[in-house]
Each structure stands twice: as C-alpha cells, then as structure tokens.
PDB file of C-alpha atoms in Angstrom:
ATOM      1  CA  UNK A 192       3.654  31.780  43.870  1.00 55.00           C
ATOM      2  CA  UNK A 193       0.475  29.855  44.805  1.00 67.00           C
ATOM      3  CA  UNK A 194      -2.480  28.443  43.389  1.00 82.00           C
ATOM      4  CA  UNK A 195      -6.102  28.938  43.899  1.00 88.00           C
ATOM      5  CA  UNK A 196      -7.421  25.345  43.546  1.00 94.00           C
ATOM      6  CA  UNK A 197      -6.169  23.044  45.720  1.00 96.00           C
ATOM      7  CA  UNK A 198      -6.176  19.079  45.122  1.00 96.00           C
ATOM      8  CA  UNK A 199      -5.368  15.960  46.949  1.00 97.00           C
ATOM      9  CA  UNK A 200      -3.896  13.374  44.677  1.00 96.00           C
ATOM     10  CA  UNK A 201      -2.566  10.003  45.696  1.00 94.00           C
ATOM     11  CA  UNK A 202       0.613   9.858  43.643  1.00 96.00           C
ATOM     12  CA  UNK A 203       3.881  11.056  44.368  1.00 96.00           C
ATOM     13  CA  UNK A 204       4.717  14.505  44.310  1.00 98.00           C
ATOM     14  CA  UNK A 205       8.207  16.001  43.087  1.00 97.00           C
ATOM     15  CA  UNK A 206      10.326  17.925  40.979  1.00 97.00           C
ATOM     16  CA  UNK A 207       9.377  17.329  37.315  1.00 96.00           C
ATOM     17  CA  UNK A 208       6.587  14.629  38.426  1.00 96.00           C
ATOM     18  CA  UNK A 209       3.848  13.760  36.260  1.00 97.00           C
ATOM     19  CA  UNK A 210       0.423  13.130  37.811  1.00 97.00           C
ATOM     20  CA  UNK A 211      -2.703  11.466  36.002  1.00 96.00           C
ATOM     21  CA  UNK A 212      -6.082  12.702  36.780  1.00 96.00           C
ATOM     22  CA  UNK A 213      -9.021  10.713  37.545  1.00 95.00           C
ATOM     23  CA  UNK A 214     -12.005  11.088  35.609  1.00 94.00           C
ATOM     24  CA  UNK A 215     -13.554  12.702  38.546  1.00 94.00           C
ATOM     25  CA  UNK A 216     -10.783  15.212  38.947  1.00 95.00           C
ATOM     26  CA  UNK A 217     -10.518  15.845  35.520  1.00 95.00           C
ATOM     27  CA  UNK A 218     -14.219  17.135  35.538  1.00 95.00           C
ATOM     28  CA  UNK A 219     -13.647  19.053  38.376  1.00 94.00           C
ATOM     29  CA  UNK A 220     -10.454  21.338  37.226  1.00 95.00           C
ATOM     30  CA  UNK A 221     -11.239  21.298  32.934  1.00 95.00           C
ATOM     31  CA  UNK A 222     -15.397  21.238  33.491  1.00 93.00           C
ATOM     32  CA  UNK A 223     -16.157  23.254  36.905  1.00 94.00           C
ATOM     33  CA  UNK A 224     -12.948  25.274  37.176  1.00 93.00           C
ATOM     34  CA  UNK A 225     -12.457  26.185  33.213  1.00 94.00           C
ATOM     35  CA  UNK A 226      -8.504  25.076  33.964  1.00 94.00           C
ATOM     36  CA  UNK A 227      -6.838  24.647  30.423  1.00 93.00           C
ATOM     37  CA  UNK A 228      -3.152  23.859  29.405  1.00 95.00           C
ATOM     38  CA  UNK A 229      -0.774  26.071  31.372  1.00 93.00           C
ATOM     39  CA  UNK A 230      -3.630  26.317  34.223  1.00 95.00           C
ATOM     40  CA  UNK A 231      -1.987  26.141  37.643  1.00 96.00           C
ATOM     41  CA  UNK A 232      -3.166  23.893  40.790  1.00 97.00           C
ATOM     42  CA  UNK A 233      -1.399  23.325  43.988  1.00 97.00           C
ATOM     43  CA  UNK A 234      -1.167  19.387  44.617  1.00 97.00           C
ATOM     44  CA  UNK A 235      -0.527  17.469  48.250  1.00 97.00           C
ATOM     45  CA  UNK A 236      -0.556  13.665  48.792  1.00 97.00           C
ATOM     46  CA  UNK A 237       0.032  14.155  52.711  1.00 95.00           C
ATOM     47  CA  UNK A 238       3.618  12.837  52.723  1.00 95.00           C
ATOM     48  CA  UNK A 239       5.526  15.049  50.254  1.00 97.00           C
ATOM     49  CA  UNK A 240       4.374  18.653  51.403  1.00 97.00           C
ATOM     50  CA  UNK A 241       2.568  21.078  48.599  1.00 97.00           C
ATOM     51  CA  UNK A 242       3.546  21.349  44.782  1.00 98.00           C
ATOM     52  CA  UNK A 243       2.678  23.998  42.394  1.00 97.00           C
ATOM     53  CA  UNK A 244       1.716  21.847  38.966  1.00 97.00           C
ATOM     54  CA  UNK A 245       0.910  22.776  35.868  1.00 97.00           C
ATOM     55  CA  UNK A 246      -1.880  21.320  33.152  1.00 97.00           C
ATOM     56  CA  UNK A 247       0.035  19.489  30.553  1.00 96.00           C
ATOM     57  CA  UNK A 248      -3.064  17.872  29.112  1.00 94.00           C
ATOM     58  CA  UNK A 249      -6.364  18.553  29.737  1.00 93.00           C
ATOM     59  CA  UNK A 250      -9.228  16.247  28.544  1.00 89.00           C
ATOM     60  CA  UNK A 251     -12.626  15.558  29.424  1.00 84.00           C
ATOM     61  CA  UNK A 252     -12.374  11.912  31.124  1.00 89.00           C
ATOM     62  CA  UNK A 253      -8.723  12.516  32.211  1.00 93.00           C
ATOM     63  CA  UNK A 254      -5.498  14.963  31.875  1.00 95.00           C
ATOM     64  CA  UNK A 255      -2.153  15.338  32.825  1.00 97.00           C
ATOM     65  CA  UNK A 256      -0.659  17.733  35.362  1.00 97.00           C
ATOM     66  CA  UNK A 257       3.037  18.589  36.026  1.00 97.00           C
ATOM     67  CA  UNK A 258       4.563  19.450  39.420  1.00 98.00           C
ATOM     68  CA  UNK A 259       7.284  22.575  39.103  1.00 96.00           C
ATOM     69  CA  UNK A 260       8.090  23.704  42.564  1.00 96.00           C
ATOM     70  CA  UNK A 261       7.358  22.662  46.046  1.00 97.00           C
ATOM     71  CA  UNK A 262       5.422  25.704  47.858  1.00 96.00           C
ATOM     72  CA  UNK A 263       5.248  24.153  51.142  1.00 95.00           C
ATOM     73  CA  UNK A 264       6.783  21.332  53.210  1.00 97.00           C
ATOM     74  CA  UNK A 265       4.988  18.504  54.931  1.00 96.00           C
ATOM     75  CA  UNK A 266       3.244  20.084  58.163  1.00 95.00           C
ATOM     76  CA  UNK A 267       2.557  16.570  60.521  1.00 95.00           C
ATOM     77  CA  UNK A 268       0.074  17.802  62.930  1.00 95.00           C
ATOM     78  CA  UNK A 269       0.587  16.267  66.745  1.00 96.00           C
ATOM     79  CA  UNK A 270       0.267  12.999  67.696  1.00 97.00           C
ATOM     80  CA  UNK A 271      -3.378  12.916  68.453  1.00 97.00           C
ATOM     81  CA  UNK A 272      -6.290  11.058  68.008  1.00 98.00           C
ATOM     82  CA  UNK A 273      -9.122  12.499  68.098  1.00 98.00           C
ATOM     83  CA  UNK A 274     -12.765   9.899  69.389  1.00 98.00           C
ATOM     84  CA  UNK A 275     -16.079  10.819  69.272  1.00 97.00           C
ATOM     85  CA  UNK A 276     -19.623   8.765  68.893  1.00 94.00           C
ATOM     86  CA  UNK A 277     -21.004   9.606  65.668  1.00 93.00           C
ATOM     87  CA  UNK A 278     -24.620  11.545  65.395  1.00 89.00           C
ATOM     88  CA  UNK A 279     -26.752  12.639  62.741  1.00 84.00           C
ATOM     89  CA  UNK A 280     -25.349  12.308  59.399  1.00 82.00           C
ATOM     90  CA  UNK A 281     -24.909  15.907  58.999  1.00 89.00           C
ATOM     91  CA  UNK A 282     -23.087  16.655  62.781  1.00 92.00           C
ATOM     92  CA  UNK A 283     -20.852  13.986  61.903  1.00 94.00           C
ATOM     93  CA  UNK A 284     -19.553  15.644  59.022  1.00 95.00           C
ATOM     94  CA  UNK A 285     -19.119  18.646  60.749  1.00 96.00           C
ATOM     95  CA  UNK A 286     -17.129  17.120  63.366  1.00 97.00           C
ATOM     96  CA  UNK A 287     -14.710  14.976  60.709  1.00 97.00           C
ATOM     97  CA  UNK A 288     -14.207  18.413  58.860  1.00 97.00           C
ATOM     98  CA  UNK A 289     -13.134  20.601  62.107  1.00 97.00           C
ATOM     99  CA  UNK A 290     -10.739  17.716  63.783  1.00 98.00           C
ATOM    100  CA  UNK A 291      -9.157  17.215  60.120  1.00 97.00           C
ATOM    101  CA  UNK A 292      -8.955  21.666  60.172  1.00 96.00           C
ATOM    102  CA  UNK A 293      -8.038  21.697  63.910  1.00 96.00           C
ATOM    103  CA  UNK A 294      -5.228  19.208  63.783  1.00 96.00           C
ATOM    104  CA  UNK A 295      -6.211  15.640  64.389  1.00 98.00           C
ATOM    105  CA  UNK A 296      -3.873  13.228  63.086  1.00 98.00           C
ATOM    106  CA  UNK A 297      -6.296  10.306  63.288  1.00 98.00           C
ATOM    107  CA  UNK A 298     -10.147  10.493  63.819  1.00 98.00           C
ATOM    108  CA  UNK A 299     -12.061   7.644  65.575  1.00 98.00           C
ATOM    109  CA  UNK A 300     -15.401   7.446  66.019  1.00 97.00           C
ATOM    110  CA  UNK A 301     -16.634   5.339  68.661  1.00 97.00           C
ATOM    111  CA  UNK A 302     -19.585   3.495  69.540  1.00 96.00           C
ATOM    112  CA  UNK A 303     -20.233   4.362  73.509  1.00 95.00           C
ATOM    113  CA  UNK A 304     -23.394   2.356  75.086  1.00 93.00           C
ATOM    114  CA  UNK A 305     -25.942   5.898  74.604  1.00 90.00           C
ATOM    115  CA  UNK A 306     -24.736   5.885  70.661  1.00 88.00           C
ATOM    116  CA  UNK A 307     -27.531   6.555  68.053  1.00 77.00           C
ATOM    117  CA  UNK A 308     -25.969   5.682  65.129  1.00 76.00           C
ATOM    118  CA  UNK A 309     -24.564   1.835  64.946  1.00 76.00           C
ATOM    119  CA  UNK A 310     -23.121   2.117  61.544  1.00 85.00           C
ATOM    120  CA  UNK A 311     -21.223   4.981  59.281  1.00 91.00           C
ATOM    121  CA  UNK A 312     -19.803   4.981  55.674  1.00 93.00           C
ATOM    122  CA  UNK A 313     -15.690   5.541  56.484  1.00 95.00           C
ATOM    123  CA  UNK A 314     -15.218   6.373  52.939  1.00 95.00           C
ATOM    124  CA  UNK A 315     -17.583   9.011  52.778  1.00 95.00           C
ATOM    125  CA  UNK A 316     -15.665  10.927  56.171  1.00 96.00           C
ATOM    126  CA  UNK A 317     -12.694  10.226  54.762  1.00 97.00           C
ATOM    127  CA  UNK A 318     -13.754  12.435  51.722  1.00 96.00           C
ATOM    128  CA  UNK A 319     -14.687  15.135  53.691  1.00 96.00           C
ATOM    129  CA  UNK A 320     -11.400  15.046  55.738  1.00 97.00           C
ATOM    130  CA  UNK A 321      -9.760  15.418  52.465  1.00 97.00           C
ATOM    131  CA  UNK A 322     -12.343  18.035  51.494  1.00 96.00           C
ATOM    132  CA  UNK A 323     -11.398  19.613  54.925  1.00 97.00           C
ATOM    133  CA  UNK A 324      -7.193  19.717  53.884  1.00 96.00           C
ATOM    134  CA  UNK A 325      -8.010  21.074  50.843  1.00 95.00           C
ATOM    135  CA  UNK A 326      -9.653  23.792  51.651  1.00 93.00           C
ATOM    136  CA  UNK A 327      -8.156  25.223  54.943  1.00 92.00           C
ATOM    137  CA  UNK A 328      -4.280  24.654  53.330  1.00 93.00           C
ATOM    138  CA  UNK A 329      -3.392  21.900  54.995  1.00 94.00           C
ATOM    139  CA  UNK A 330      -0.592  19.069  53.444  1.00 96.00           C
ATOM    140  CA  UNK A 331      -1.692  16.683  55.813  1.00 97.00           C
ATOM    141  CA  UNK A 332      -4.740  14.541  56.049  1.00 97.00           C
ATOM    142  CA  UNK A 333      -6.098  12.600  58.945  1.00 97.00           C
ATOM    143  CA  UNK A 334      -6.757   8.218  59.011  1.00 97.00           C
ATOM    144  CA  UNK A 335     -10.679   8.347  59.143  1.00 98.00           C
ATOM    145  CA  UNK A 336     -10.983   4.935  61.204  1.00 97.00           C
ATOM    146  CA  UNK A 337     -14.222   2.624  61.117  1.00 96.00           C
ATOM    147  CA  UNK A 338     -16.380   2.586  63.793  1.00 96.00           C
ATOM    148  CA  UNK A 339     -15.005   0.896  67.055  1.00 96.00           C
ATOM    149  CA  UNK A 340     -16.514   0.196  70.016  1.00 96.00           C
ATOM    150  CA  UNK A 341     -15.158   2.231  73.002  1.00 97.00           C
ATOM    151  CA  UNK A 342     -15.048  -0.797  75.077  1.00 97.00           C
ATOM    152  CA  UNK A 343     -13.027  -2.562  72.744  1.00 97.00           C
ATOM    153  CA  UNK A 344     -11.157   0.769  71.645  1.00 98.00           C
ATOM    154  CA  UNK A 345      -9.858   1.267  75.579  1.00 98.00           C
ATOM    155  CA  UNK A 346      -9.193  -2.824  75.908  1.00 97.00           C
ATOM    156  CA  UNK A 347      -6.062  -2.589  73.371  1.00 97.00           C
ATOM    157  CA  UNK A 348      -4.942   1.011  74.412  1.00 98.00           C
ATOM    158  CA  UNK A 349      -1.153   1.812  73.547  1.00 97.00           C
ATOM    159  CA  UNK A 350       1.306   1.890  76.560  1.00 96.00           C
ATOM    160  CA  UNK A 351       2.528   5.725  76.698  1.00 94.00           C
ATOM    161  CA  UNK A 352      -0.864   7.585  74.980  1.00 96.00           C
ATOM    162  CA  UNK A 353      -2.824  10.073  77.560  1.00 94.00           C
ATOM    163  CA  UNK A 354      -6.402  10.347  77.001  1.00 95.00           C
ATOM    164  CA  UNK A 355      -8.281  13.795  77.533  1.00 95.00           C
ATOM    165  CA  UNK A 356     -11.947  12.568  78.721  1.00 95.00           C
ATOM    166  CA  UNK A 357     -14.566  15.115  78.510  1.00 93.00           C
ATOM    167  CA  UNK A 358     -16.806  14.678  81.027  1.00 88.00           C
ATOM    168  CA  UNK A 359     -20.022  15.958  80.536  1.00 83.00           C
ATOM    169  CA  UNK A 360     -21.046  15.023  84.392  1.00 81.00           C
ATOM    170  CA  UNK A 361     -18.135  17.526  85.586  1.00 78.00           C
ATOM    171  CA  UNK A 362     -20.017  20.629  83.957  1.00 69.00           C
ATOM    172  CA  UNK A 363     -18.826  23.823  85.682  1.00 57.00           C
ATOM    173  CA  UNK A 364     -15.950  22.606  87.562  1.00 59.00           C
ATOM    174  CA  UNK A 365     -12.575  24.672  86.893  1.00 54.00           C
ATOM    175  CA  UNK A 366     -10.917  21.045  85.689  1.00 58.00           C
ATOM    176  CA  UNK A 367      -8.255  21.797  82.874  1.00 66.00           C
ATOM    177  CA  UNK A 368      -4.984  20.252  81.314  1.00 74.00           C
ATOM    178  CA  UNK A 369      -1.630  20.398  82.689  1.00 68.00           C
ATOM    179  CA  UNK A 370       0.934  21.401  80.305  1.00 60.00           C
ATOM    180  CA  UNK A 371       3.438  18.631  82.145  1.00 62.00           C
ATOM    181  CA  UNK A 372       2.473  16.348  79.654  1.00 67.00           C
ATOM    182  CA  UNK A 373       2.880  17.816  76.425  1.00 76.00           C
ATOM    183  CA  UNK A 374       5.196  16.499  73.877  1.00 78.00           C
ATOM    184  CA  UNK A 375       3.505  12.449  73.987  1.00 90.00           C
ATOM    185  CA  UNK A 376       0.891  11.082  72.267  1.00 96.00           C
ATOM    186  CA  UNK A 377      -2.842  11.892  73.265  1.00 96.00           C
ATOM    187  CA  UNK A 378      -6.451  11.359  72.596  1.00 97.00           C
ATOM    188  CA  UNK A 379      -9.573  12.679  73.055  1.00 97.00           C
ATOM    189  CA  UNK A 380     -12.647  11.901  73.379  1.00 97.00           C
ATOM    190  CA  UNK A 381     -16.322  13.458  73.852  1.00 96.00           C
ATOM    191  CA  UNK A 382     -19.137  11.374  74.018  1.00 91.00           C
ATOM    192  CA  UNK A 383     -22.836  11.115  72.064  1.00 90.00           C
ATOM    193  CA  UNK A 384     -26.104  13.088  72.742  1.00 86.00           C
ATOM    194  CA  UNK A 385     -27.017  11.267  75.425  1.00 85.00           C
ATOM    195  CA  UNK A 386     -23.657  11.380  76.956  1.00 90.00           C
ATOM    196  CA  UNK A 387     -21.405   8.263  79.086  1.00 93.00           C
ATOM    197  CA  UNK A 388     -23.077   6.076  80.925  1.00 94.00           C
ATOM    198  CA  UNK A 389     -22.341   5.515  84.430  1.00 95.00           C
ATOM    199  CA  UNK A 390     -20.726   2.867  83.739  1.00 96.00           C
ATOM    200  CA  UNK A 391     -18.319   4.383  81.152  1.00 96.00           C
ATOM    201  CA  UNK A 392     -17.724   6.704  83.189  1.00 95.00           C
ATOM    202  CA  UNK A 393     -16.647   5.135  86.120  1.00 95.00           C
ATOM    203  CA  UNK A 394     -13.996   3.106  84.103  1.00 97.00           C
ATOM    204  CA  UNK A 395     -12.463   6.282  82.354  1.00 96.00           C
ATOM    205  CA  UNK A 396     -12.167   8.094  85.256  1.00 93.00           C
ATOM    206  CA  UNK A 397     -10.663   5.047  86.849  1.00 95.00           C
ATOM    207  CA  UNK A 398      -7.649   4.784  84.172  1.00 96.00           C
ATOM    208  CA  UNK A 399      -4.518   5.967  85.042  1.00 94.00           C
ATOM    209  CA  UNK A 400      -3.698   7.757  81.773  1.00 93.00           C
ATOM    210  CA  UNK A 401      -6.980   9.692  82.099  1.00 93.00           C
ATOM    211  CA  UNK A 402      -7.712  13.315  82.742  1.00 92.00           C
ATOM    212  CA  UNK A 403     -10.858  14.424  83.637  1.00 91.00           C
ATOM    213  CA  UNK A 404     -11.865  17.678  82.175  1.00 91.00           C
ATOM    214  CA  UNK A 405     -14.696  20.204  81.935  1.00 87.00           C
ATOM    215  CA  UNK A 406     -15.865  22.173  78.781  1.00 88.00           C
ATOM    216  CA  UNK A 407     -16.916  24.880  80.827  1.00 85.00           C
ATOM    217  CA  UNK A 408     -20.175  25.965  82.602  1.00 86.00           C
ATOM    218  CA  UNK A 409     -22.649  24.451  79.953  1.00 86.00           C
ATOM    219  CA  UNK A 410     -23.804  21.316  78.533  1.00 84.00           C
ATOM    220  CA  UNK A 411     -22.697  21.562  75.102  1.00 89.00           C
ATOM    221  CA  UNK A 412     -23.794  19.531  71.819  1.00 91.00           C
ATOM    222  CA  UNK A 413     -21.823  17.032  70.831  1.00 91.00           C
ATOM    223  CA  UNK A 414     -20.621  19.218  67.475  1.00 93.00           C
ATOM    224  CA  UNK A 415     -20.070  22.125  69.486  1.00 95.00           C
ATOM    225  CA  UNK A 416     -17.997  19.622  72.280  1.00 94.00           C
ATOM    226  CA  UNK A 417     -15.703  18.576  69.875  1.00 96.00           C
ATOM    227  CA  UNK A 418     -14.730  22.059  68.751  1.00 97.00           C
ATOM    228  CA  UNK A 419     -14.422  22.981  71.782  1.00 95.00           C
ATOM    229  CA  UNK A 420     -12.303  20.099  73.267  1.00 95.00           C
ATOM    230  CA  UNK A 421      -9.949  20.345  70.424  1.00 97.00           C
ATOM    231  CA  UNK A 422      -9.269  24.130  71.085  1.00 95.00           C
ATOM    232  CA  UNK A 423      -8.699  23.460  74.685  1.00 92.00           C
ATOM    233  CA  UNK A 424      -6.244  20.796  73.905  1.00 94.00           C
ATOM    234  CA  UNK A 425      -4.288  22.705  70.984  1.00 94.00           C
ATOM    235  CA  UNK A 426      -3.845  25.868  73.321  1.00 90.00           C
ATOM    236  CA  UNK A 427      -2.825  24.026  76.013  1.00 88.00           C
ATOM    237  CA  UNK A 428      -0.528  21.155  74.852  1.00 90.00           C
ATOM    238  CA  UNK A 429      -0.956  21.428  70.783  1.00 91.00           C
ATOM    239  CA  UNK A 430       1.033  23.163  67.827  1.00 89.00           C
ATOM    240  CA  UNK A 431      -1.257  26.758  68.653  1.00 83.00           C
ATOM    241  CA  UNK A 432       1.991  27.466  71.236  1.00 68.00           C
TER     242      UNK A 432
END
C-alpha cells in the first residue's frame, strides 16, 4: 500500500505515532491536495525509513496525522559529499536537487577563486533537497552546508576521505575511477563557470587522496558537470552496482 503525496516531517516516525502539522503543511495536504480525515500520506524524517499515515484531524492552520505501517526502511545513500561553486540562482537549484536525487549524502558548495556568486541562502537549498526526497522516493535527505571556501574546505580535510577532482583542463583524456577504492568515504567536486585556477589546480592535483578525472571529450556547464560527475562516480564506485 502506498501513498501519492509524499511529506518530510521532522518528528519521529513509528507505529501508532502522532505527527502535528505545520501551518504550512496543513495548507498544502487540506487546501492544495483536498486531503480530508481518513486521507492517506506517506511520511519520512530521514532516520526512521517511510510511514504510511493517516489524517486524524484536518484543519485549516494545522491537523493531525497518524502513522500505521512502515512502507519502507531507511535507505543511507554512500558516504559522499558532493562540492561544487554555486552559479546562477536557478543552476544552483538544479544542481542541489540532482545530488540530493543522485545520492549525495552531504552537499557543499564551495567558493573556488573564479566563483560568481559570494553568498547563498542554505535554507532555501536545503528546501529544495527536501523537495528533491520527496519527490523522487527517497527516505533520506542530504546536510545542505553553507558556503565554504575551498581553500579552507581542503585545509581541515578528514584523514581516510578520497576526493574525485574534475578537471576541466584534462578534457578528452581517457582518465576514469578505479574501482580499488570503493567502499570509503569520497567527495567530489566540479568547479564554477570559469573553472580552477591554476593555482587550484596545481594543489589538487598535488594531494595524495586526489584523482584526476575527465568528463569526457567536451567542456561541459557546470549543471550539466555535476550530473555528469555524479553518474560516473555512482556506476563506478556508488550504490548503481
């Protein structure tokens, strides 16, 4: 049995648990949705897997729904983070939706020297990561971090993490991941519009938990990049096999 609305809530979840709605969720399922007493909605905090809950009360500025049965378990996605330099407003929404869909377990956006946005509102990607679980089934949603610089980001780096750099300069060479070191934590990261400076460069390359890779024959956008270094990494050393 499943539901067609899905909704992140921030309460526990479990057998016979009650769950208040906001007044912003309450709109949403009574007001948008029509839902009315007996209506059904599949709930996930991220740590207790899916529940199938039932409307108990139903109000305009609030309600009451009822979990009955737990329709799927947690599903932690790997042990990756996922860094990028944020671009225009709209871009960086797409690329906070598809890491949250494609299996990030934390995103970071970085500021790299050739960054054109200094600033971004963390609450407001953090909402569209949720947005991004709730729509593409997931029970799991990603840490939205604030912007960090990439500097200070690689300064305090975690003994035992391998970072996947995407190298923008290494454009047509045959340079993929080994599947050696799959099963430890990762990163990733693809750089802005204007891509690393030589600088940046030179130091990445230069760490010893780095690989180098290529995206393939073309210079790619930085939303397209970001797809397209996440699928390389989930069919090589992900959950895809």
């Amino acid at each position: 049995m499943s539901a067609k609305i899905r909704l992140y809530v921030e309460q526990p979840l479990g057998q016979g648990q009650s769950v208040e709605l906001t007044r912003e969720q309450a709109h949403y399922l009574f007001g948008v949705m029509r839902l009315g007493v007996g209506g059904q909605v599949a709930l996930f905090n991220g740590q207790d897997g899916e529940w199938l809950a039932e409307v108990s009360e139903a109000g305009k500025r609030g309600g009451v729904l009822t979990c009955a049965q737990q329709t799927k378990p947690l599903q932690l996605p790997p042990d990756l983070w996922f860094m990028f330099a944020p671009i225009k407003k709209a871009r960086t929404d797409f690329i906070v939706e598809k890491a949250a869909e494609m299996g990030a377990a934390r995103i970071m956006p970085v500021q790299t020297q050739f960054t054109n946005s200094e600033r971004i509102r963390q609450d407001r990607l953090q909402a569209h990561a949720v947005e991004a679980a709730e729509q593409c089934g997931g029970t799991f949603v990603p840490e939205v971090a604030d912007l960090q610089r990439l500097d200070k980001v690689l300064d305090s780096w975690p003994d035992g993490r391998q970072l996947m750099f995407c190298n923008e300069a290494e454009v047509g060479s045959a340079l993929r991941l080994a599947a050696s070191e799959k099963g430890c934590p990762w990163a990733i990261l693809v750089g802005p519009e204007g891509g690393f400076s030589d600088h940046e460069r030179a130091r990445l390359t230069a760490l010893p938990y780095a690989h180098v890779v290529s995206l393939g024959p073309r210079i790619l956008r930085a939303d397209t990049a970001a797809v397209a270094a996440l699928t390389m990494w989930q069919q090589a050393l992900g959950d895809w096999v």
